[in-house]
PDB file of C-alpha atoms and ligand atoms in Angstrom:
ATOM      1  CA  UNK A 251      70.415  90.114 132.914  1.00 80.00           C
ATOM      2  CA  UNK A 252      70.065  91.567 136.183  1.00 87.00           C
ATOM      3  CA  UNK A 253      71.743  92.055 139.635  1.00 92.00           C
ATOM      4  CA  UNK A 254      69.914  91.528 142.430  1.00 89.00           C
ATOM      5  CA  UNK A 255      71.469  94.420 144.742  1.00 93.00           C
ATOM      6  CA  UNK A 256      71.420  97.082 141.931  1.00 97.00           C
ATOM      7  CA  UNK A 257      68.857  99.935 142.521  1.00 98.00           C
ATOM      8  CA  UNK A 258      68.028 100.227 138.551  1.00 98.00           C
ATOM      9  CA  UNK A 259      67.165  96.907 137.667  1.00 98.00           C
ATOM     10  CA  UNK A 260      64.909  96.718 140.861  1.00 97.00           C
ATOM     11  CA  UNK A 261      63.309 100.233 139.199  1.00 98.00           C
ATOM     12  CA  UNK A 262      63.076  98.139 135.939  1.00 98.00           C
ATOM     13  CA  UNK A 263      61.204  95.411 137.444  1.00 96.00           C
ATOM     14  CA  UNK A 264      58.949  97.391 139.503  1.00 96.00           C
ATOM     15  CA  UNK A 265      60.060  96.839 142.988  1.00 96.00           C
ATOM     16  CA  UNK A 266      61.127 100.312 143.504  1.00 96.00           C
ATOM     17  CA  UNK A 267      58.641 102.978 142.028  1.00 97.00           C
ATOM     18  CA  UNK A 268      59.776 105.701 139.555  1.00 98.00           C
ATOM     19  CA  UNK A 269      58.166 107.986 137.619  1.00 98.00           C
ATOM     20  CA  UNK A 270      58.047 106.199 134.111  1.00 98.00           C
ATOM     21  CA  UNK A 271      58.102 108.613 130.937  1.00 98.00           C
ATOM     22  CA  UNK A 272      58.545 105.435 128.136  1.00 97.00           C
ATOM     23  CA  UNK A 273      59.872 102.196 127.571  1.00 97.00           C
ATOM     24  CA  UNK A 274      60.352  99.419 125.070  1.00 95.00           C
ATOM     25  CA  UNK A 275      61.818  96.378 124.825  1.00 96.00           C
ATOM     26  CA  UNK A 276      65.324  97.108 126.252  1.00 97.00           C
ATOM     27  CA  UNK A 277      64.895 100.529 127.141  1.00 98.00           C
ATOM     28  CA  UNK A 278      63.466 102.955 130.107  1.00 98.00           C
ATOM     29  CA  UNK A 279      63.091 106.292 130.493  1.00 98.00           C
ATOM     30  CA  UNK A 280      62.358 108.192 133.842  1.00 98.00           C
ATOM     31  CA  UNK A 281      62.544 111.422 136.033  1.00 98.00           C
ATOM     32  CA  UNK A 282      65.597 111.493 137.916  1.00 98.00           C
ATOM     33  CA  UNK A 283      64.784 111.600 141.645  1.00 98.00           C
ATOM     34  CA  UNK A 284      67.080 114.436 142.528  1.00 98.00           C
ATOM     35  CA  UNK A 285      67.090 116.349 139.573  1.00 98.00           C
ATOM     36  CA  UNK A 286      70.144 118.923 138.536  1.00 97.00           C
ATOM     37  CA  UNK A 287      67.264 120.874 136.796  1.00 98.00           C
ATOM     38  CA  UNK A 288      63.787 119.955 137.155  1.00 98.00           C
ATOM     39  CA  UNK A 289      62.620 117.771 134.193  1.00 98.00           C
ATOM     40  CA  UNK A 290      66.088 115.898 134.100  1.00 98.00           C
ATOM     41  CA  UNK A 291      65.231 112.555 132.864  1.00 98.00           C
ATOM     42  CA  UNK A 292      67.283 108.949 133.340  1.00 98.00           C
ATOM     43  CA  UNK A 293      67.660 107.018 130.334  1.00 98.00           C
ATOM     44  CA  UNK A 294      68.882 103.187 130.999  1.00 98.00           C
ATOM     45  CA  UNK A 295      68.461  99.623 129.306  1.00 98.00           C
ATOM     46  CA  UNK A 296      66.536  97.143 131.091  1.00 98.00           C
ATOM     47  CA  UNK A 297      69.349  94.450 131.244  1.00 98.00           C
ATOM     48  CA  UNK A 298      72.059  95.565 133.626  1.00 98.00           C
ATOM     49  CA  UNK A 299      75.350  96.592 131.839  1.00 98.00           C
ATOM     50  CA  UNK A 300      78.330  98.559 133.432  1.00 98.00           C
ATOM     51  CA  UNK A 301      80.076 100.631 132.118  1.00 98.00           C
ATOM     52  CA  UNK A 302      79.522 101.907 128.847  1.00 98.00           C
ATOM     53  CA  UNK A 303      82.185  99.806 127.610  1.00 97.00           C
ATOM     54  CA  UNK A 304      80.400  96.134 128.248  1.00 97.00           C
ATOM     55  CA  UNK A 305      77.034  97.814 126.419  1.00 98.00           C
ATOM     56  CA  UNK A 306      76.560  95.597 123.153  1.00 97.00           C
ATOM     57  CA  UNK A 307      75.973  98.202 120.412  1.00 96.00           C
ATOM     58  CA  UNK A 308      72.572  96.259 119.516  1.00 97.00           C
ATOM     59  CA  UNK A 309      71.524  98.078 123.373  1.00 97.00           C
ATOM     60  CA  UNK A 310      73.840 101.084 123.141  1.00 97.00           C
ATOM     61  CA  UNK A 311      71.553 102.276 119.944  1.00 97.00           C
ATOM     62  CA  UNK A 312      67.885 102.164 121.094  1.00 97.00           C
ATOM     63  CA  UNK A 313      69.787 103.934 124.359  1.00 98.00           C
ATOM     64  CA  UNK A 314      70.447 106.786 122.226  1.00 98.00           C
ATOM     65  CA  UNK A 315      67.712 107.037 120.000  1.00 98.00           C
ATOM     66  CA  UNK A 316      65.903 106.907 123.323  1.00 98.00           C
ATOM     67  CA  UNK A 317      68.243 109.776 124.882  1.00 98.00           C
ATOM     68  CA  UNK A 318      67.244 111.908 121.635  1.00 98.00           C
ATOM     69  CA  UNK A 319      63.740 111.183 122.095  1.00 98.00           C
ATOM     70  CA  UNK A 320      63.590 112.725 125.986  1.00 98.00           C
ATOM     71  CA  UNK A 321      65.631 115.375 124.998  1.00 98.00           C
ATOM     72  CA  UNK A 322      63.195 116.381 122.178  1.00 98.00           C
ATOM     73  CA  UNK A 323      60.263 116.000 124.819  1.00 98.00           C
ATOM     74  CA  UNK A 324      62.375 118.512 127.041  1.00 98.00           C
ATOM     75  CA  UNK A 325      62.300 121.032 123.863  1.00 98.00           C
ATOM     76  CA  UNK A 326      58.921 120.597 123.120  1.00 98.00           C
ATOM     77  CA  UNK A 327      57.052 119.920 126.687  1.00 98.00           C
ATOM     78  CA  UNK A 328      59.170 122.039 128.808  1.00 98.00           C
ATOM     79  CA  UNK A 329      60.748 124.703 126.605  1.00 98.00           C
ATOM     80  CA  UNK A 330      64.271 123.565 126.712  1.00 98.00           C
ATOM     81  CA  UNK A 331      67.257 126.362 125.459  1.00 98.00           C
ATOM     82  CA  UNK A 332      69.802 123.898 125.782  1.00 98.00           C
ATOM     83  CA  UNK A 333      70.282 119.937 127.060  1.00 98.00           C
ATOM     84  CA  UNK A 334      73.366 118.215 128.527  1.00 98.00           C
ATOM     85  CA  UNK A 335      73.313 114.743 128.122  1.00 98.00           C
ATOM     86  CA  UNK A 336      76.009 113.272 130.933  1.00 98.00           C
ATOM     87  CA  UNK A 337      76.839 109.573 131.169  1.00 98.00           C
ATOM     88  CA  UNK A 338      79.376 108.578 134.141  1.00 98.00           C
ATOM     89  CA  UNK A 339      81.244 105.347 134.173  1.00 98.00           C
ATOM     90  CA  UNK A 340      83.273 105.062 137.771  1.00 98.00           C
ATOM     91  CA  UNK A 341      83.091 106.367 141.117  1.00 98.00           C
ATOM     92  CA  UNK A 342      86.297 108.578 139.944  1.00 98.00           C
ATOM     93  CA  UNK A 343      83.771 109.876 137.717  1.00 97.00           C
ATOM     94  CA  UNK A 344      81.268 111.016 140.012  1.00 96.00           C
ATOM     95  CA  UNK A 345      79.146 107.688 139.176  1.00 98.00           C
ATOM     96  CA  UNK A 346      77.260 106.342 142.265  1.00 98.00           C
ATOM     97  CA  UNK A 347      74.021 103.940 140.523  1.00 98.00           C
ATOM     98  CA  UNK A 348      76.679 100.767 138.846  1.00 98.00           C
ATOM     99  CA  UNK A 349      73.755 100.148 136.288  1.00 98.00           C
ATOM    100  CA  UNK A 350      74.875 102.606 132.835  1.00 98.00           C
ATOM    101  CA  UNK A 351      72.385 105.284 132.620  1.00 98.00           C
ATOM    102  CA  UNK A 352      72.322 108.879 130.647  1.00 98.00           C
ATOM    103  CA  UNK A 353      71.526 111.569 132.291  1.00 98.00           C
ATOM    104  CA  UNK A 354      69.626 113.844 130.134  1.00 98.00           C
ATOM    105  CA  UNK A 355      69.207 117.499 131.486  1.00 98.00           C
ATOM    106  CA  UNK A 356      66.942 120.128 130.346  1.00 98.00           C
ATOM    107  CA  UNK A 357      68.875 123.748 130.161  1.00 98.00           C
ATOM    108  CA  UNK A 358      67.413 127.690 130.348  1.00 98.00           C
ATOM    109  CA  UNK A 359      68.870 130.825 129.943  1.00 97.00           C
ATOM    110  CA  UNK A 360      67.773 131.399 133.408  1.00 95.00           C
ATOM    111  CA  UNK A 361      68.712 128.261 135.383  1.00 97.00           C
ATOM    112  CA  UNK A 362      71.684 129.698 137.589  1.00 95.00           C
ATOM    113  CA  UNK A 363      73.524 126.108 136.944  1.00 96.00           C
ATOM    114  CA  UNK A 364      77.374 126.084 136.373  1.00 95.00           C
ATOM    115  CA  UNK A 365      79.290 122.941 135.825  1.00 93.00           C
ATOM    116  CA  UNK A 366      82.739 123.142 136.831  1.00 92.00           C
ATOM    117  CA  UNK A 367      84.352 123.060 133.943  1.00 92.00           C
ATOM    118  CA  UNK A 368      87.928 123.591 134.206  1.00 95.00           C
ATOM    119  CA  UNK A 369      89.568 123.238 131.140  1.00 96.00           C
ATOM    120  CA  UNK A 370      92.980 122.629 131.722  1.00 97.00           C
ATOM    121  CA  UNK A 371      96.578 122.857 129.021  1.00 98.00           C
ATOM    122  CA  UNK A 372      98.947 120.005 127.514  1.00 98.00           C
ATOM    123  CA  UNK A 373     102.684 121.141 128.615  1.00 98.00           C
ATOM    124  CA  UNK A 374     103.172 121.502 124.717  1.00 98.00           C
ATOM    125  CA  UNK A 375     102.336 119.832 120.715  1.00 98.00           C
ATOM    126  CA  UNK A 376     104.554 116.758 121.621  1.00 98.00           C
ATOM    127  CA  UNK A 377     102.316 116.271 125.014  1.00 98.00           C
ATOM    128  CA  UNK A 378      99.109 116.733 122.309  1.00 98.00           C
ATOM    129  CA  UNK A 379     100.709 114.184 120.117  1.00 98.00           C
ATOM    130  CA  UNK A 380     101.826 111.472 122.651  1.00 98.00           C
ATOM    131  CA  UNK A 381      97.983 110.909 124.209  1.00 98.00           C
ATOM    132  CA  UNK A 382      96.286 111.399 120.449  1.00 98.00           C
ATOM    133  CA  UNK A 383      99.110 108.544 119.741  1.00 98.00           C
ATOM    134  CA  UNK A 384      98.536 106.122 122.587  1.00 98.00           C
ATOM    135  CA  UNK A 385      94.380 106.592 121.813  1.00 98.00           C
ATOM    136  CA  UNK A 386      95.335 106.036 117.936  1.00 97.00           C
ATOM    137  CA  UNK A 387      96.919 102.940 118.796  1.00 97.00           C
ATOM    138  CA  UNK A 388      93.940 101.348 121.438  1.00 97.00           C
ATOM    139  CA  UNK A 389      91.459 102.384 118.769  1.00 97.00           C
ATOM    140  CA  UNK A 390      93.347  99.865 116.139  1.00 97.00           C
ATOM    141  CA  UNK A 391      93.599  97.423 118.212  1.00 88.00           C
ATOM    142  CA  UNK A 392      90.138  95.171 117.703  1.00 74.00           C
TER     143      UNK A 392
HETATM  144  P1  5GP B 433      75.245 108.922 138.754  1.00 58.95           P
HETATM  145  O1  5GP B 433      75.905 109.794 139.785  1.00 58.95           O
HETATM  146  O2  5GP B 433      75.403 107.469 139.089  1.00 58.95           O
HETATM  147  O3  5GP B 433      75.632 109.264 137.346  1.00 58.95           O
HETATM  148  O4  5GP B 433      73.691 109.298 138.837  1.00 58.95           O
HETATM  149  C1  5GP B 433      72.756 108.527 139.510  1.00 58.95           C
HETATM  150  C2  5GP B 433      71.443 109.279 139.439  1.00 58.95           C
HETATM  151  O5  5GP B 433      70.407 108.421 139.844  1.00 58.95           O
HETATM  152  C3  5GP B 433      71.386 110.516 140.347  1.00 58.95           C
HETATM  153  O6  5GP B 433      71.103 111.666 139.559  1.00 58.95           O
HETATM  154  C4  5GP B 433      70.255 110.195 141.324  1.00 58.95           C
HETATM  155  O7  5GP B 433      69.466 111.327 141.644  1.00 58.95           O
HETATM  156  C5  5GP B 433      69.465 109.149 140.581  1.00 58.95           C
HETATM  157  N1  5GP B 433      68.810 108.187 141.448  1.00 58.95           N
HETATM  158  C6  5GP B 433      69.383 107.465 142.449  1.00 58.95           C
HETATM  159  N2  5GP B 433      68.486 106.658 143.028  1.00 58.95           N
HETATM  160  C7  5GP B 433      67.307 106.870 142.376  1.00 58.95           C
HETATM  161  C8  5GP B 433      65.997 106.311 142.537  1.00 58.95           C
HETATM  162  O8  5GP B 433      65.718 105.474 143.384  1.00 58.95           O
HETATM  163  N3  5GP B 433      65.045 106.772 141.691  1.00 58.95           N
HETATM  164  C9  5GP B 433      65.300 107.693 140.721  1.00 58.95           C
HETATM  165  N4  5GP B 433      64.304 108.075 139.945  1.00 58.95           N
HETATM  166  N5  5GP B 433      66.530 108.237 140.541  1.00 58.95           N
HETATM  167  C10 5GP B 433      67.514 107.827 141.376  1.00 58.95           C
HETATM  168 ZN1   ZN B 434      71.237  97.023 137.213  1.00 58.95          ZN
END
């Protein structure tokens, strides 16, 4: 599965170069172009799925052995304190490559990088209960 106009599956089949760091069967792993941190990696499957939600979990588990695997070469090869591991489904969510991909991000002490992380309040318990209740309810629902 592919689409022609998307810029990962074009990286996957070698029309666009990348910096390779493994693959397999239905998974690659590369340097990020513009990384947050340098060594942030890219981990994607080969066949095109979007968003995280249409992944088959037969993909969705080599993709996260593989995101365990370049985070472990972050500890080991570059010395990594700390490692976010971002995946964003949506333009809403700051998502601009339509082809699911982790982001896996090697952190130091010393990095001077922030996320803006702005934890925010529910009005009060019943607020808590009403979304925990609604999610409840999705997650039964097969
Ligand atoms: P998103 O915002 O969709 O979660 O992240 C897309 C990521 O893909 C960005 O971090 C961006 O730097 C990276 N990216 C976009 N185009 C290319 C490319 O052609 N090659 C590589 N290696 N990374 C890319
Ligand atoms: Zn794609």
């Amino acid at each position: 599965m592919r689409e022609p106009d998307c810029i990962f599956c074009r990286i996957v089949a070698g029309e666009i170069p990348c910096t390779r760091l493994f693959e397999d069967e239905q998974v690659l792993a590369f340097m990020d172009i513009g990384p947050i941190i340098k060594g942030h990696a890219l981990v994607i499957p080969k066949a095109h799925y979007d968003p995280i939600t249409a992944v088959p979990p037969a993909v969705l588990a080599p993709l996260l052995t593989a995101v365990q695997r370049v985070a472990r070469a972050q500890q080991v090869g570059l010395g990594a304190e700390g490692i976010n591991v971002i995946q964003n489904n949506g333009a809403v969510a700051g998502q601009a490559v339509k082809h699911v991909h982790f982001h896996v991000i090697p952190r130091f002490a010393a990095d001077g990088h922030h996320w803006n992380w702005n934890p925010k309040a529910y009005r009060d318990e019943i607020e808590l209960q009403t979304f925990a209740e609604r999610l409840r309810q999705a997650l039964a629902t097969p």
